[in-house]
Short mmCIF file of C-alpha atoms and ligand atoms in Angstrom, two decimals:
data_model
loop_
_atom_site.label_atom_id
_atom_site.label_comp_id
_atom_site.label_asym_id
_atom_site.label_seq_id
_atom_site.Cartn_x
_atom_site.Cartn_y
_atom_site.Cartn_z
CA MET A 1 19.31 22.10 17.55
CA ASP A 2 17.16 19.10 18.55
CA VAL A 3 14.33 17.50 16.60
CA LEU A 4 11.26 15.99 18.25
CA LEU A 5 9.45 13.00 16.80
CA HIS A 6 5.83 11.99 17.43
CA PRO A 7 5.03 9.23 14.94
CA PRO A 8 1.68 7.54 14.29
CA ARG A 9 2.84 4.21 15.75
CA ASP A 10 5.99 2.04 15.95
CA ASN A 11 8.04 4.74 17.72
CA GLU A 12 11.17 2.66 17.70
CA ARG A 13 11.02 1.88 13.98
CA TRP A 14 10.46 5.53 13.13
CA HIS A 15 13.33 6.56 15.39
CA ASP A 16 15.66 3.98 13.89
CA ALA A 17 14.77 4.99 10.34
CA LEU A 18 15.29 8.69 10.96
CA ALA A 19 18.02 9.00 13.59
CA PRO A 20 21.01 7.78 11.52
CA ARG A 21 19.97 9.87 8.51
CA ILE A 22 19.57 13.02 10.60
CA ALA A 23 22.85 12.39 12.40
CA ARG A 24 24.65 12.07 9.04
CA ALA A 25 22.97 15.07 7.44
CA LEU A 26 23.05 17.38 10.45
CA PRO A 27 25.81 16.39 12.89
CA GLY A 28 25.10 17.45 16.48
CA THR A 29 21.33 17.28 16.03
CA HIS A 30 19.55 14.94 18.46
CA LEU A 31 16.32 13.19 17.61
CA ARG A 32 14.05 12.97 20.68
CA VAL A 33 10.93 10.83 20.78
CA TRP A 34 7.94 12.42 22.55
CA PRO A 35 7.44 12.69 25.52
CA GLU A 36 11.24 12.73 26.01
CA ARG A 37 12.46 16.27 25.26
CA GLY A 38 16.06 16.11 26.51
CA PRO A 39 17.76 18.26 29.18
CA ASP A 40 16.88 21.51 27.38
CA PRO A 41 13.49 21.40 25.57
CA GLY A 42 14.26 24.92 24.29
CA ARG A 43 16.74 23.30 21.87
CA ILE A 44 13.88 21.62 19.99
CA GLU A 45 13.31 23.74 16.90
CA VAL A 46 11.62 21.20 14.65
CA ALA A 47 8.87 18.66 15.42
CA LEU A 48 8.01 15.76 13.13
CA VAL A 49 4.43 15.08 14.05
CA TRP A 50 1.44 12.83 13.48
CA GLY A 51 -1.58 13.56 15.71
CA ALA A 52 -0.04 16.01 18.18
CA PRO A 53 -0.89 15.38 21.86
CA PRO A 54 -2.75 18.43 23.27
CA ASP A 55 0.09 19.56 25.55
CA MET A 56 2.90 19.11 23.02
CA PHE A 57 3.30 22.53 21.44
CA ALA A 58 2.98 24.49 24.70
CA SER A 59 5.98 22.52 26.03
CA LEU A 60 8.29 23.50 23.16
CA PRO A 61 9.40 27.12 23.69
CA GLY A 62 12.00 27.08 20.88
CA LEU A 63 9.78 25.49 18.21
CA ARG A 64 10.08 27.08 14.75
CA CYS A 65 8.87 24.43 12.38
CA VAL A 66 6.47 21.48 12.28
CA MET A 67 6.82 18.85 9.59
CA ALA A 68 3.67 16.75 9.37
CA LEU A 69 4.12 12.99 9.07
CA GLY A 70 0.99 12.85 6.92
CA ALA A 71 -0.24 14.51 3.77
CA GLY A 72 -3.33 15.97 5.42
CA VAL A 73 -2.84 18.71 8.04
CA ASP A 74 -6.44 19.45 9.04
CA ASP A 75 -5.77 18.24 12.60
CA LEU A 76 -2.50 20.18 12.93
CA LEU A 77 -3.56 23.52 11.48
CA PRO A 78 -5.66 24.58 14.48
CA VAL A 79 -2.99 23.61 17.06
CA VAL A 80 0.36 24.58 15.54
CA PRO A 81 1.18 27.95 17.17
CA PRO A 82 1.03 31.05 14.95
CA GLY A 83 4.47 31.95 13.60
CA VAL A 84 5.58 28.30 13.45
CA THR A 85 6.11 27.08 9.90
CA LEU A 86 4.09 24.03 8.86
CA ALA A 87 5.12 21.68 6.06
CA ARG A 88 3.25 18.56 5.02
CA LEU A 89 4.36 15.23 3.68
CA VAL A 90 4.64 14.68 -0.02
CA ASP A 91 6.34 11.45 -0.87
CA PRO A 92 6.43 9.46 -4.12
CA ALA A 93 5.81 6.17 -2.30
CA LEU A 94 2.75 7.62 -0.54
CA THR A 95 1.41 8.86 -3.87
CA ALA A 96 1.98 5.55 -5.65
CA SER A 97 0.33 3.61 -2.88
CA MET A 98 -2.77 5.87 -2.88
CA THR A 99 -3.09 5.30 -6.61
CA GLU A 100 -3.03 1.54 -5.98
CA TYR A 101 -5.91 1.89 -3.53
CA VAL A 102 -7.95 4.01 -5.95
CA LEU A 103 -7.26 1.67 -8.89
CA TYR A 104 -8.19 -1.37 -6.84
CA HIS A 105 -11.64 -0.01 -6.01
CA VAL A 106 -12.29 1.57 -9.42
CA LEU A 107 -11.49 -1.75 -11.12
CA ARG A 108 -13.54 -3.68 -8.59
CA TYR A 109 -16.57 -1.50 -9.31
CA HIS A 110 -15.90 -1.29 -13.05
CA ARG A 111 -15.82 -5.07 -13.39
CA GLY A 112 -18.67 -5.70 -10.93
CA MET A 113 -16.56 -8.04 -8.82
CA GLU A 114 -18.87 -7.87 -5.80
CA ALA A 115 -21.60 -9.69 -7.72
CA TYR A 116 -19.29 -12.68 -8.24
CA THR A 117 -18.49 -12.85 -4.55
CA ALA A 118 -22.23 -13.08 -3.89
CA ASP A 119 -22.70 -15.66 -6.71
CA ARG A 120 -19.95 -17.83 -5.34
CA ALA A 121 -21.74 -18.25 -2.04
CA GLN A 122 -24.56 -19.91 -4.04
CA ARG A 123 -22.25 -21.72 -6.52
CA LEU A 124 -23.89 -19.66 -9.24
CA TRP A 125 -22.21 -19.52 -12.68
CA HIS A 126 -23.45 -16.19 -14.00
CA PRO A 127 -21.24 -14.28 -16.48
CA ARG A 128 -22.08 -10.59 -16.88
CA SER A 129 -20.92 -8.19 -19.57
CA TYR A 130 -19.22 -4.90 -18.76
CA PRO A 131 -18.49 -1.76 -20.74
CA PRO A 132 -15.00 -0.85 -21.94
CA ALA A 133 -13.07 1.48 -19.64
CA SER A 134 -13.60 4.29 -22.13
CA ALA A 135 -17.34 4.11 -21.46
CA ARG A 136 -16.83 4.45 -17.71
CA SER A 137 -16.43 7.94 -16.22
CA VAL A 138 -14.42 8.45 -13.07
CA GLY A 139 -14.66 11.83 -11.33
CA VAL A 140 -11.71 12.71 -9.12
CA LEU A 141 -12.27 15.42 -6.49
CA GLY A 142 -8.89 17.01 -5.81
CA LEU A 143 -6.17 17.11 -8.44
CA GLY A 144 -3.19 17.62 -6.15
CA GLU A 145 -0.32 15.26 -5.44
CA LEU A 146 -2.57 12.28 -4.84
CA GLY A 147 -5.67 13.04 -6.93
CA GLY A 148 -3.57 14.22 -9.86
CA HIS A 149 -1.54 11.00 -9.95
CA ALA A 150 -4.60 8.79 -9.58
CA ALA A 151 -6.44 10.74 -12.30
CA ARG A 152 -3.55 10.47 -14.78
CA THR A 153 -3.14 6.76 -14.08
CA LEU A 154 -6.85 6.08 -14.60
CA ALA A 155 -6.73 8.05 -17.85
CA SER A 156 -3.76 5.95 -18.99
CA LEU A 157 -5.91 2.83 -18.54
CA GLY A 158 -8.52 4.29 -20.87
CA PHE A 159 -11.15 5.53 -18.41
CA ARG A 160 -12.89 8.80 -19.08
CA VAL A 161 -11.54 10.90 -16.23
CA LEU A 162 -13.01 14.14 -14.94
CA GLY A 163 -11.13 16.10 -12.31
CA TRP A 164 -12.07 18.89 -9.92
CA SER A 165 -9.83 21.40 -8.18
CA ARG A 166 -10.09 24.81 -6.52
CA THR A 167 -8.02 26.63 -9.13
CA ALA A 168 -7.96 25.83 -12.85
CA ARG A 169 -5.64 22.98 -13.82
CA GLN A 170 -4.65 21.31 -17.05
CA MET A 171 -3.82 17.62 -17.11
CA GLU A 172 -3.38 15.46 -20.15
CA GLY A 173 -6.22 12.98 -20.54
CA VAL A 174 -8.26 14.55 -17.73
CA GLU A 175 -11.29 16.80 -18.24
CA CYS A 176 -10.46 19.42 -15.65
CA MET A 177 -13.05 21.56 -13.90
CA SER A 178 -12.60 24.00 -11.06
CA GLY A 179 -14.57 26.00 -8.56
CA PRO A 180 -17.78 25.28 -6.65
CA ASP A 181 -20.03 25.85 -9.67
CA SER A 182 -18.63 22.88 -11.59
CA LEU A 183 -18.95 20.28 -8.83
CA ASP A 184 -22.50 19.25 -9.75
CA THR A 185 -21.51 18.84 -13.41
CA LEU A 186 -18.70 16.49 -12.47
CA LEU A 187 -20.90 14.49 -10.11
CA ALA A 188 -23.65 14.16 -12.71
CA GLN A 189 -21.21 12.78 -15.30
CA SER A 190 -19.31 10.29 -13.12
CA ASP A 191 -20.02 6.59 -12.63
CA ILE A 192 -17.43 6.46 -9.87
CA VAL A 193 -16.50 9.45 -7.69
CA VAL A 194 -13.15 9.45 -5.90
CA CYS A 195 -12.58 11.95 -3.08
CA LEU A 196 -8.98 13.07 -2.58
CA LEU A 197 -9.60 16.57 -1.27
CA PRO A 198 -7.95 18.10 1.79
CA LEU A 199 -10.34 18.77 4.67
CA THR A 200 -10.99 22.53 4.84
CA PRO A 201 -14.00 24.65 5.80
CA GLU A 202 -15.00 24.60 2.10
CA THR A 203 -14.76 20.82 1.69
CA ARG A 204 -16.13 19.66 5.05
CA ASP A 205 -19.48 17.83 4.53
CA ILE A 206 -19.13 18.29 0.77
CA LEU A 207 -20.45 14.78 0.10
CA ASP A 208 -23.93 15.28 1.49
CA ALA A 209 -27.49 14.54 0.37
CA ARG A 210 -27.33 17.37 -2.17
CA SER A 211 -24.15 15.99 -3.77
CA PHE A 212 -25.44 12.42 -3.73
CA ALA A 213 -28.64 13.57 -5.47
CA HIS A 214 -26.48 14.96 -8.28
CA MET A 215 -24.62 11.68 -8.69
CA ARG A 216 -25.83 9.14 -11.24
CA ARG A 217 -28.19 6.44 -10.11
CA GLY A 218 -26.06 3.34 -9.51
CA ALA A 219 -22.83 5.35 -9.06
CA HIS A 220 -20.10 4.40 -6.59
CA LEU A 221 -18.16 6.55 -4.13
CA ILE A 222 -14.56 6.06 -3.03
CA ASN A 223 -13.44 8.24 -0.11
CA ALA A 224 -9.78 8.06 0.88
CA ALA A 225 -9.42 11.68 2.00
CA ARG A 226 -11.07 12.48 5.34
CA GLY A 227 -14.18 11.12 7.02
CA ALA A 228 -15.64 14.60 7.53
CA HIS A 229 -15.99 15.07 3.77
CA VAL A 230 -18.93 12.69 3.96
CA VAL A 231 -22.18 13.23 5.87
CA ASP A 232 -22.61 9.69 7.20
CA ASP A 233 -26.41 9.65 7.46
CA ASP A 234 -26.79 11.10 3.98
CA LEU A 235 -24.53 8.40 2.57
CA LEU A 236 -26.45 5.67 4.34
CA ALA A 237 -29.71 7.08 2.98
CA ALA A 238 -28.33 7.25 -0.58
CA LEU A 239 -27.17 3.61 -0.32
CA ASP A 240 -30.39 2.39 1.28
CA THR A 241 -32.56 3.86 -1.46
CA GLY A 242 -30.26 2.29 -4.05
CA HIS A 243 -29.42 5.67 -5.57
CA LEU A 244 -25.77 4.88 -4.89
CA ALA A 245 -24.67 1.32 -5.55
CA GLY A 246 -21.74 1.21 -3.18
CA ALA A 247 -19.05 3.06 -1.27
CA ALA A 248 -15.46 2.25 -0.42
CA LEU A 249 -14.41 4.17 2.68
CA ASP A 250 -10.93 4.35 4.18
CA VAL A 251 -11.45 7.34 6.47
CA PHE A 252 -14.08 8.18 9.07
CA ARG A 253 -15.28 11.05 11.24
CA GLU A 254 -14.19 9.07 14.27
CA GLU A 255 -11.19 6.75 13.99
CA PRO A 256 -11.09 3.94 14.94
CA LEU A 257 -14.64 3.61 13.58
CA PRO A 258 -16.79 2.87 16.68
CA PRO A 259 -17.97 -0.79 16.79
CA ASP A 260 -21.64 0.23 16.74
CA HIS A 261 -21.33 2.48 13.68
CA PRO A 262 -23.79 1.38 10.96
CA PHE A 263 -21.05 1.50 8.29
CA TRP A 264 -19.60 -1.74 9.73
CA ARG A 265 -22.61 -3.83 8.79
CA HIS A 266 -23.82 -2.08 5.64
CA PRO A 267 -23.69 -4.55 2.74
CA ARG A 268 -22.89 -1.84 0.19
CA ILE A 269 -19.95 -0.41 2.12
CA THR A 270 -16.41 -1.71 1.88
CA LEU A 271 -14.24 -0.29 4.59
CA THR A 272 -10.58 -0.23 5.55
CA PRO A 273 -8.85 1.29 8.63
CA HIS A 274 -7.14 4.39 7.11
CA ILE A 275 -4.62 2.33 5.17
CA ALA A 276 -5.25 3.63 1.65
CA SER A 277 -1.70 4.90 1.69
CA LEU A 278 0.67 4.13 4.51
CA THR A 279 3.95 5.97 4.81
CA SER A 280 6.97 3.94 3.77
CA LEU A 281 9.53 4.74 6.42
CA ASP A 282 12.50 4.58 4.13
CA SER A 283 11.05 6.89 1.53
CA VAL A 284 9.61 9.30 4.09
CA ALA A 285 12.88 9.46 6.04
CA LYS A 286 14.62 10.61 2.86
CA GLU A 287 12.03 13.36 2.22
CA LEU A 288 12.05 14.59 5.82
CA THR A 289 15.82 14.70 6.05
CA ALA A 290 16.03 16.68 2.84
CA ASN A 291 13.53 19.22 4.21
CA LEU A 292 15.41 19.38 7.52
CA ARG A 293 18.58 20.23 5.62
CA ARG A 294 16.74 23.06 3.89
CA PHE A 295 15.48 24.33 7.25
CA VAL A 296 18.98 24.37 8.73
CA ALA A 297 20.41 26.05 5.62
CA GLY A 298 17.71 28.74 5.84
CA LYS A 299 16.30 27.72 2.45
CA PRO A 300 12.55 27.69 1.73
CA LEU A 301 10.96 24.42 2.81
CA LYS A 302 9.21 22.16 0.34
CA HIS A 303 5.49 21.48 0.69
CA LEU A 304 4.68 24.42 2.93
CA VAL A 305 1.09 24.60 4.07
CA ASP A 306 -0.79 27.78 3.27
CA ARG A 307 -2.66 28.49 6.49
CA ASP A 308 -5.20 30.81 4.85
CA ARG A 309 -6.03 28.26 2.17
CA GLY A 310 -6.20 25.48 4.77
CA TYR A 311 -4.01 22.95 2.93
P1 NDP B 1 -2.92 18.44 -2.27
O1 NDP B 1 -2.88 19.65 -1.42
O2 NDP B 1 -1.72 18.14 -3.11
O3 NDP B 1 -4.16 18.53 -3.30
C1 NDP B 1 -5.40 19.00 -2.91
C2 NDP B 1 -6.28 19.13 -4.14
O4 NDP B 1 -7.60 19.46 -3.69
C3 NDP B 1 -5.84 20.26 -5.06
O5 NDP B 1 -6.05 19.93 -6.40
C4 NDP B 1 -6.76 21.41 -4.65
O6 NDP B 1 -7.02 22.38 -5.66
C5 NDP B 1 -8.03 20.63 -4.36
N1 NDP B 1 -8.92 21.43 -3.50
C6 NDP B 1 -8.68 21.96 -2.27
N2 NDP B 1 -9.74 22.66 -1.84
C7 NDP B 1 -10.67 22.59 -2.82
C8 NDP B 1 -11.97 23.13 -2.99
N3 NDP B 1 -12.53 23.90 -2.05
N4 NDP B 1 -12.63 22.85 -4.13
C9 NDP B 1 -12.08 22.08 -5.10
N5 NDP B 1 -10.83 21.53 -5.00
C10 NDP B 1 -10.15 21.79 -3.88
O7 NDP B 1 -3.29 17.22 -1.33
P2 NDP B 1 -2.88 15.66 -1.52
O8 NDP B 1 -3.32 15.25 -2.85
O9 NDP B 1 -1.47 15.45 -1.14
O10 NDP B 1 -3.77 14.98 -0.36
C11 NDP B 1 -5.18 15.06 -0.35
C12 NDP B 1 -5.73 14.51 0.95
O11 NDP B 1 -5.65 13.09 0.97
C13 NDP B 1 -4.97 14.91 2.21
O12 NDP B 1 -5.34 16.22 2.63
C14 NDP B 1 -5.41 13.86 3.21
O13 NDP B 1 -6.56 14.29 3.90
C15 NDP B 1 -5.76 12.65 2.33
N6 NDP B 1 -4.85 11.52 2.55
C16 NDP B 1 -5.37 10.31 2.96
C17 NDP B 1 -4.55 9.21 3.13
C18 NDP B 1 -5.10 7.87 3.50
O14 NDP B 1 -4.33 6.94 3.75
N7 NDP B 1 -6.40 7.70 3.52
C19 NDP B 1 -3.10 9.30 2.92
C20 NDP B 1 -2.67 10.58 2.48
C21 NDP B 1 -3.51 11.65 2.32
P3 NDP B 1 -5.82 23.27 -6.29
O15 NDP B 1 -5.13 22.32 -7.24
O16 NDP B 1 -6.51 24.36 -6.99
O17 NDP B 1 -4.96 23.71 -5.14
C1 OXD B 2 -2.93 11.20 5.80
C2 OXD B 2 -1.73 10.39 5.61
O1 OXD B 2 -2.86 12.42 5.70
O2 OXD B 2 -1.79 9.20 5.94
O3 OXD B 2 -3.97 10.61 6.03
O4 OXD B 2 -0.74 10.90 5.11
#
């Protein structure tokens, strides 16, 4: 069997992190880096993929399994051929690093740090009071691997945490809600809303004018999931009227964010280039190799994507 690799960037680093592990775990298996497919592309049974090139899957007649190199699979689901198993990335380092991103922005908003940046430009000494964390509500949309960890960590710092999922969940310290009917309740009770949902037909455009109208006046939004969760013009309108006080965005409908996009120059938007959580090669290589071993042993893979559910 051969394994094909199409990483997000740094092909050589990814190859060097994975190849020795795969060779040790599965002797005789070759790791090929796209577009190189070896003398017999039919030997490639597994592809490790971020952002598949359009012609990739049609050129792999023996493909049986795709392991995503990201947690979100919205881009892969429509292109992975039917009958090919799809697993996504779940990795403790990825989870921890997403929680860091969420904490950073929640604390920044909670403590009103942006005001001091503005004061400093005018050499203004202007202390402001702030409520205790327990008086600040953070609503987390998505209580999966990433949202669940972020929600529990925020709760451990004393914030009031509300969480939203598709199916009912229970999580210590988190007021859990589920199903479409409870979304407005969560939005109306949150000072800061964090989006960590997968992108599916149900969640696309979910943060639109209607949702923003349900959010508290002066609330903040943090979106680290997918750009298409947010309706850009509706967000700009909510910020321009002052209904929302600010937004931290890591993901965008088009990436890289086009230079003329109004988000770049909006004073109430903080933006980062899809770095909320970057894969740590070492940790990811361990997870992928373990799943490859399962595949070869005919055992059920971890983190299988449910195609009907869309995540
Ligand atoms: P999971 O699949 O583990 O969790 C998804 C959560 O969303 C679950 O709680 C699920 O509910 C909930 N959910 C799904 N659909 C709905 C719905 N229609 N209504 C309400 N809740 C819903 O995903 P992860 O936590 O691992 O990842 C989340 C997303 O984060 C990824 O899909 C990806 O897009 C993004 N991401 C972004 C990164 C970045 O750097 N910016 C890095 C990594 C991921 P239930 O519990 O009932 O299944
Ligand atoms: C993602 C990831 O899905 O980086 O965005 O894992």
